[in-house]
Coordinates of C-alpha atoms and ligand atoms in Angstrom, one line a residue:
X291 CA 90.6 25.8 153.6
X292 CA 93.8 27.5 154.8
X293 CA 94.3 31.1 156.0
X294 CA 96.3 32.9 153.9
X295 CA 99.4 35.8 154.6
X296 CA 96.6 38.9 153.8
X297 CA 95.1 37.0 157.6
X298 CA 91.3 36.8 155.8
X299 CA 90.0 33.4 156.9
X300 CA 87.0 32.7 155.4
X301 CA 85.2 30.2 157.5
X302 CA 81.5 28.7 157.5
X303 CA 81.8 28.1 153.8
X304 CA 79.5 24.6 153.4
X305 CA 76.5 26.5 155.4
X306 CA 76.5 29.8 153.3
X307 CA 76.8 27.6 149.4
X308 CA 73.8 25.6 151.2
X309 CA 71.9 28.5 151.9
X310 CA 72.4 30.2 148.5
X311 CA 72.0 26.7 147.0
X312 CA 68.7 26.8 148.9
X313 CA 67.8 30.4 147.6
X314 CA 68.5 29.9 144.4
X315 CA 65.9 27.5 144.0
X316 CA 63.1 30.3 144.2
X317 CA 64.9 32.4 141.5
X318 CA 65.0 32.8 137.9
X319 CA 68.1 34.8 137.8
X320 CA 71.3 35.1 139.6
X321 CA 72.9 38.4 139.5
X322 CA 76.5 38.0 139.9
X323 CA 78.6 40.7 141.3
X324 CA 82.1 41.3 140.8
X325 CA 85.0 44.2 141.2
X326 CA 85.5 45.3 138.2
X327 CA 89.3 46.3 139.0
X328 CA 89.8 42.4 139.6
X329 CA 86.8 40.8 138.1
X330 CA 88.9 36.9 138.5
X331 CA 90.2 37.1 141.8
X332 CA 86.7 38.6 142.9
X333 CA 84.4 35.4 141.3
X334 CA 84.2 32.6 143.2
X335 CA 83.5 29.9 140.5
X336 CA 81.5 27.4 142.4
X337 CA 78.8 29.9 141.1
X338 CA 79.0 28.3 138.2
X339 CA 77.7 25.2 139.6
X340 CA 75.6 27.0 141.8
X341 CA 73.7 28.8 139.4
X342 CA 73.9 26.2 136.4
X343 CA 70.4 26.0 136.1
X344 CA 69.6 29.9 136.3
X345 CA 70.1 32.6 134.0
X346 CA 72.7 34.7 134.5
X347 CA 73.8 38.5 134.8
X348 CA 77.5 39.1 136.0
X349 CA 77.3 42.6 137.1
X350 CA 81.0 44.7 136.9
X351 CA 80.7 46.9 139.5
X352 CA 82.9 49.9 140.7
X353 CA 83.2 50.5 137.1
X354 CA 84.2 54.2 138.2
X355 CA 87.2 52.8 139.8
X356 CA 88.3 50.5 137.1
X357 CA 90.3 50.9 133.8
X358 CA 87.8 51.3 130.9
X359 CA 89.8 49.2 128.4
X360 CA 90.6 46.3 130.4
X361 CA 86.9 46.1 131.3
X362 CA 86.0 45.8 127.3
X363 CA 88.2 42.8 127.7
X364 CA 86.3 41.0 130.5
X365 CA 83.6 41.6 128.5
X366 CA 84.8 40.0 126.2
X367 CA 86.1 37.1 128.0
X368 CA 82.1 36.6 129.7
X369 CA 81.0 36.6 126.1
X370 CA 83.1 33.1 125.8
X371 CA 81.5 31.7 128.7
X372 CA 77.8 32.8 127.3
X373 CA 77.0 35.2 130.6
X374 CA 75.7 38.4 129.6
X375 CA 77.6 41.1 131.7
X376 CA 76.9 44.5 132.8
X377 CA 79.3 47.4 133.6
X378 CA 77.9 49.2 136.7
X379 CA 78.4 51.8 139.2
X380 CA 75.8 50.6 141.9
X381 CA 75.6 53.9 143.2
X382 CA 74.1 55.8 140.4
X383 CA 70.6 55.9 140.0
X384 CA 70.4 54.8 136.3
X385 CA 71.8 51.6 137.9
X386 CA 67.6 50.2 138.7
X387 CA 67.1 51.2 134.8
X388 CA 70.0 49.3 133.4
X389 CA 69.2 46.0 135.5
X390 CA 65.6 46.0 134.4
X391 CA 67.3 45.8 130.8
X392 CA 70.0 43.5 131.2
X393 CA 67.7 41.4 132.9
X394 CA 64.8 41.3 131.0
X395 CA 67.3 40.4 128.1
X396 CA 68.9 37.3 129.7
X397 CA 65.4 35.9 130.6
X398 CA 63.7 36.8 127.2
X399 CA 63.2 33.2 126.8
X400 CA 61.2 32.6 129.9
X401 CA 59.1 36.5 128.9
X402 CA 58.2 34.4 125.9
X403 CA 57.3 31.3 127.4
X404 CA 55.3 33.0 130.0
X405 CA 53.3 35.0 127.2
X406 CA 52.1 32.0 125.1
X407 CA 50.9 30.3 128.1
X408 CA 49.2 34.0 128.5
X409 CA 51.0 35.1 131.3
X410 CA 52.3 38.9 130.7
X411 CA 53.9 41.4 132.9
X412 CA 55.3 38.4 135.9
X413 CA 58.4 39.6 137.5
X414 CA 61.2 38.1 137.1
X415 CA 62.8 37.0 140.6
X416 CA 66.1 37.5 141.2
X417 CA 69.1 37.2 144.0
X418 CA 72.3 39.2 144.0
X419 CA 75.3 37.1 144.7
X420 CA 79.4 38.0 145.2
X421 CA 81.8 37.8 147.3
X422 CA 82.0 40.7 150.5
X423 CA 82.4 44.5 149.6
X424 CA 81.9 44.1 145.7
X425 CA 78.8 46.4 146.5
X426 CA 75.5 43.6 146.3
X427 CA 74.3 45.6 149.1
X428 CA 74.6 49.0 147.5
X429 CA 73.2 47.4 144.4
X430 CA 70.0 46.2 146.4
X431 CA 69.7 49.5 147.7
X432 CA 69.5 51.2 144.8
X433 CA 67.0 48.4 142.6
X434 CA 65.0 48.6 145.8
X435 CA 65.4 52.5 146.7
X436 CA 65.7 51.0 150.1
X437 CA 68.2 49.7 152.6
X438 CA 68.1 45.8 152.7
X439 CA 68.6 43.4 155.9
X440 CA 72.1 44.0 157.3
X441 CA 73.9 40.5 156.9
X442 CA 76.9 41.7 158.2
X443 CA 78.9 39.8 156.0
X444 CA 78.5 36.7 158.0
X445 CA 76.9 33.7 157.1
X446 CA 75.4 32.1 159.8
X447 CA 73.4 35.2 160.9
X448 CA 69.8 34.4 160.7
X449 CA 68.6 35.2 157.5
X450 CA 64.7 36.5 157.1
X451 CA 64.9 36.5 153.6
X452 CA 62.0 38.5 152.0
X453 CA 61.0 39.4 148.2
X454 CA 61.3 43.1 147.3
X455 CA 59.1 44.8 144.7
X456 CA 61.2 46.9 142.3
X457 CA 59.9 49.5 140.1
X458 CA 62.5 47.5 137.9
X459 CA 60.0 44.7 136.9
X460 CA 62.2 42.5 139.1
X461 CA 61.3 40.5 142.6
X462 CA 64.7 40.6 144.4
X463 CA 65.5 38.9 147.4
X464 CA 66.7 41.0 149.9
X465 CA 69.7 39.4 151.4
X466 CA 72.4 38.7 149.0
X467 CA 74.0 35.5 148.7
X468 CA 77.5 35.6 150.2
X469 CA 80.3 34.1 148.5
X470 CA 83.8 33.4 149.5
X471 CA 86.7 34.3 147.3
X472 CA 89.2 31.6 146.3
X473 CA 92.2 32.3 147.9
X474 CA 94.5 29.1 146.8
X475 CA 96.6 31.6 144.4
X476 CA 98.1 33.6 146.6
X477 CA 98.1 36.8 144.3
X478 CA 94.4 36.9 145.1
X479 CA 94.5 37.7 148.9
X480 CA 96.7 40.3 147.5
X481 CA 94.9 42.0 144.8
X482 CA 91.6 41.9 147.6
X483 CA 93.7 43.3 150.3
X484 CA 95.3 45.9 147.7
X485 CA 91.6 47.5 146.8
X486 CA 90.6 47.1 150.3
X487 CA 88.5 44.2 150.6
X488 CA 90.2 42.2 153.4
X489 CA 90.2 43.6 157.1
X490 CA 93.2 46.2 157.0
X491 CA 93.3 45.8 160.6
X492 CA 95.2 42.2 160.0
X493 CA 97.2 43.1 157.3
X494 CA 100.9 44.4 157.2
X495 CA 100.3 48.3 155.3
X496 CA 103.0 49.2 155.4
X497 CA 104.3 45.4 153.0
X498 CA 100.7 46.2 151.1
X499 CA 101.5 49.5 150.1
X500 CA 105.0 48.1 149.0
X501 CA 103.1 45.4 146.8
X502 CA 101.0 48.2 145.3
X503 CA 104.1 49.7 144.4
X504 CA 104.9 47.1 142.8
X505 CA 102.1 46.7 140.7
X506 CA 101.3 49.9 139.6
X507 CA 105.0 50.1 138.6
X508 CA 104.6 46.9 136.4
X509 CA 100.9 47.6 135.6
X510 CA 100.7 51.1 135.0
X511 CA 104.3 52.6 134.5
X512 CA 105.2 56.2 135.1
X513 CA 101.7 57.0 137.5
X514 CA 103.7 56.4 140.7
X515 CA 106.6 58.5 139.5
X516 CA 104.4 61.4 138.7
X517 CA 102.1 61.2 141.3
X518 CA 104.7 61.1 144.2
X519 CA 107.5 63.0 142.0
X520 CA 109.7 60.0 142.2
X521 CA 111.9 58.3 139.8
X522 CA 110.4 55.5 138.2
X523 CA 113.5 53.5 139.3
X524 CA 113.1 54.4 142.8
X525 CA 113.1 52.0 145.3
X526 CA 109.7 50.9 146.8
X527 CA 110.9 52.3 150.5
X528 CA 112.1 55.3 148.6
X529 CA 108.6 55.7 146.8
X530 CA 106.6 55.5 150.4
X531 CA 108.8 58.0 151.7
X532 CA 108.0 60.3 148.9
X533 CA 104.2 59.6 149.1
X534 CA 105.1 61.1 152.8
X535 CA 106.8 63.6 152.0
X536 CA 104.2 65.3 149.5
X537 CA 101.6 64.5 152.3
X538 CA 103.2 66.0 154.5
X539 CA 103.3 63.1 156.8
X540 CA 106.6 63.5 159.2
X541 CA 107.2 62.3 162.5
X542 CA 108.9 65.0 165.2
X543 CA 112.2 64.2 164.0
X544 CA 112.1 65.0 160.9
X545 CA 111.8 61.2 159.5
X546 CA 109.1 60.5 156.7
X547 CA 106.2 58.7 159.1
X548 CA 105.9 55.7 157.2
X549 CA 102.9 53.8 158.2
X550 CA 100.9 57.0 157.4
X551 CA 102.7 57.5 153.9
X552 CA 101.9 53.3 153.3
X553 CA 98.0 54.4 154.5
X554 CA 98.4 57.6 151.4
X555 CA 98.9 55.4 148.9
X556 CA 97.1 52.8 149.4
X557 CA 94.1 55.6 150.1
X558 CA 95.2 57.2 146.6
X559 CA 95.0 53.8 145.1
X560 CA 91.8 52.4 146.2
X561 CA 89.9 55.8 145.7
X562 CA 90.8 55.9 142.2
X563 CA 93.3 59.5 142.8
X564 CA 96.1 56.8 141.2
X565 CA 93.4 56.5 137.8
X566 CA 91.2 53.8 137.3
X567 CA 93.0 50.8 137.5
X568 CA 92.5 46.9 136.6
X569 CA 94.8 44.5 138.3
X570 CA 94.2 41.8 135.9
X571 CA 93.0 40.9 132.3
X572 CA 91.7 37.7 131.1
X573 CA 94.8 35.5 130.4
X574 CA 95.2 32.7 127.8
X575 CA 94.5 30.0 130.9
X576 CA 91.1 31.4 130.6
X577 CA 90.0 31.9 127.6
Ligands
G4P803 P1 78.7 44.1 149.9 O1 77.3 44.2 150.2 O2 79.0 43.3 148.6 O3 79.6 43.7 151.0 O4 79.3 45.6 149.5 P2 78.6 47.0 149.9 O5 77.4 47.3 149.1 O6 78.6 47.1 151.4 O7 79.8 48.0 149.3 C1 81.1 47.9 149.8 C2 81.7 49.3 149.6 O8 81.8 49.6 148.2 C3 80.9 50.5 150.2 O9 81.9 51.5 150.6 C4 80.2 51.0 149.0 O10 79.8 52.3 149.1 C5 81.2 50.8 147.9 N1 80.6 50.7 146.5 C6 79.6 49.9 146.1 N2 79.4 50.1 144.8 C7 80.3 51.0 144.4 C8 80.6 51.5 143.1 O11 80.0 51.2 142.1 N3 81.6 52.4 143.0 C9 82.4 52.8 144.1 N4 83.4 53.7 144.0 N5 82.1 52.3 145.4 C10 81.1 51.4 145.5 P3 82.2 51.7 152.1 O12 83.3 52.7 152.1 O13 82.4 50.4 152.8 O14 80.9 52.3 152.6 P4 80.2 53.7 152.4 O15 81.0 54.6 153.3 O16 80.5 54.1 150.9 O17 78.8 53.5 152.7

């Protein structure tokens, strides 16, 4: 697969679907984790193939960050496809509670199986799946109440994969499976750079807080304006400058210091100071 202009280049793709492929066998469940601010461009549907033989839970995480009405759509939208979905904040502790429940409702069929052949009370096993930073390490955390074997986002680093016991009712293994996004539309290395899930180090911030502009402007009219006490109609370089200029972020001269402004906003965007924002709703192509 090709790089792509946000400079993320996900490599080692065939060995990481083999090793989740491989995982997957010793599951009942895969529990699918997504952004909930961009729950398409953070799927990577060869899941679907993946998984096809598994039940499923597609967990919306960062639901704290996310824009409550759009997320009732993407409900909506999993309901087409048949996958139950929960909306989660990974890091609260009711999180462990509302798993157990969500999971022991996807696999009620197999709890009923199990107890005519007089089987009552067997976890279910289960493996957390996404792509990086959509929090499947946070989730395990908090099922587990412990911190899981560091993967490094990396596939290829030697993975000791080991069950966990969760007061949950649920066997979860305790590496996640690590997924790649699918970056052949080029608005989704944007929208993962945007929330700050590709490398800012390779990225341009000062053109990514420009495209955020851009977005909330189209998305969410009238936030930018207020927040930075703009015009809406301002021009993007106008808008960074204001961002600097209620930060306080000037350079010796007297000039707005504009790398640190682009740095504000995208920090007020991605820590939710902008509101909680969705950058995409399910469209027609997928319903
Ligand atoms: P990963 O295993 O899928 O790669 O993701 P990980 O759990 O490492 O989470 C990535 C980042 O997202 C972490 O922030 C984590 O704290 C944050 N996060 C996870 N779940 C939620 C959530 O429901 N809401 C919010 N707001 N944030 C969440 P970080 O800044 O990289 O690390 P840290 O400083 O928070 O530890």
């Amino acid at each position: 697969m090709a790089g792509n202009d946000y400079g993320w280049y996900p490599g080692h793709m065939t060995k990481s679907i083999r090793a989740i492929r491989e995982e997957l066998k010793l599951v009942d469940l895969c529990i699918e984790v997504l952004d909930a601010r961009v729950p398409l461009s953070s799927r990577n549907p060869d899941i679907d193939e993946l998984a096809k033989d598994k039940y499923r839970l597609i967990v919306l995480n960062k639901s704290d960050l996310a824009d409550d009405k759009k997320t009732a759509l993407w409900i909506e939208y999993f309901k087409t496809l048949n996958i139950e979905t929960l909306v989660l904040c990974a890091k609260e502790k009711k999180t462990s509670d509302a798993v157990r429940k969500a999971s022991m409702s996807v696999c009620r069929e197999k709890i009923e199986r199990d107890k005519k052949r007089g089987i009552v009370g067997r976890p279910i096993r289960a493996m957390v799946c996404g792509i990086p930073n959509v929090g499947k390490s946070t989730l395990i955390n908090t099922i587990t109440g412990r911190a899981p074997a560091k993967t490094g986002n990396k596939p290829g680093v030697t993975r000791s994969n080991q069950w966990v016991k969760t007061s949950a009712g649920i066997d979860l293994l305790d590496t996640p499976g690590l997924l790649w996004p699918k970056f052949e539309d080029k608005t989704v290395g944007l929208k993962l750079a945007s929330i700050g899930s590709v490398n800012d180090q390779v990225i341009n911030l000062n053109q990514l807080a420009g495209e955020v502009v851009v977005m909330m402007k189209e998305l969410y009219p009238g936030v930018i304006a207020s927040r930075y006490d703009v015009s809406e109609d301002t021009s993007v370089s106008e808008i960074i400058k204001g961002a600097g200029i209620r930060n306080g972020l000037m350079l010796k001269g007297g000039d707005v210091d504009m790398g640190r402004a682009s740095e504000a906003i995208l920090g007020d965007f991605r820590s939710g100071k902008l509101g909680k924002i969705t950058l995409e709703v399910p469209s027609q192509n997928e319903q």
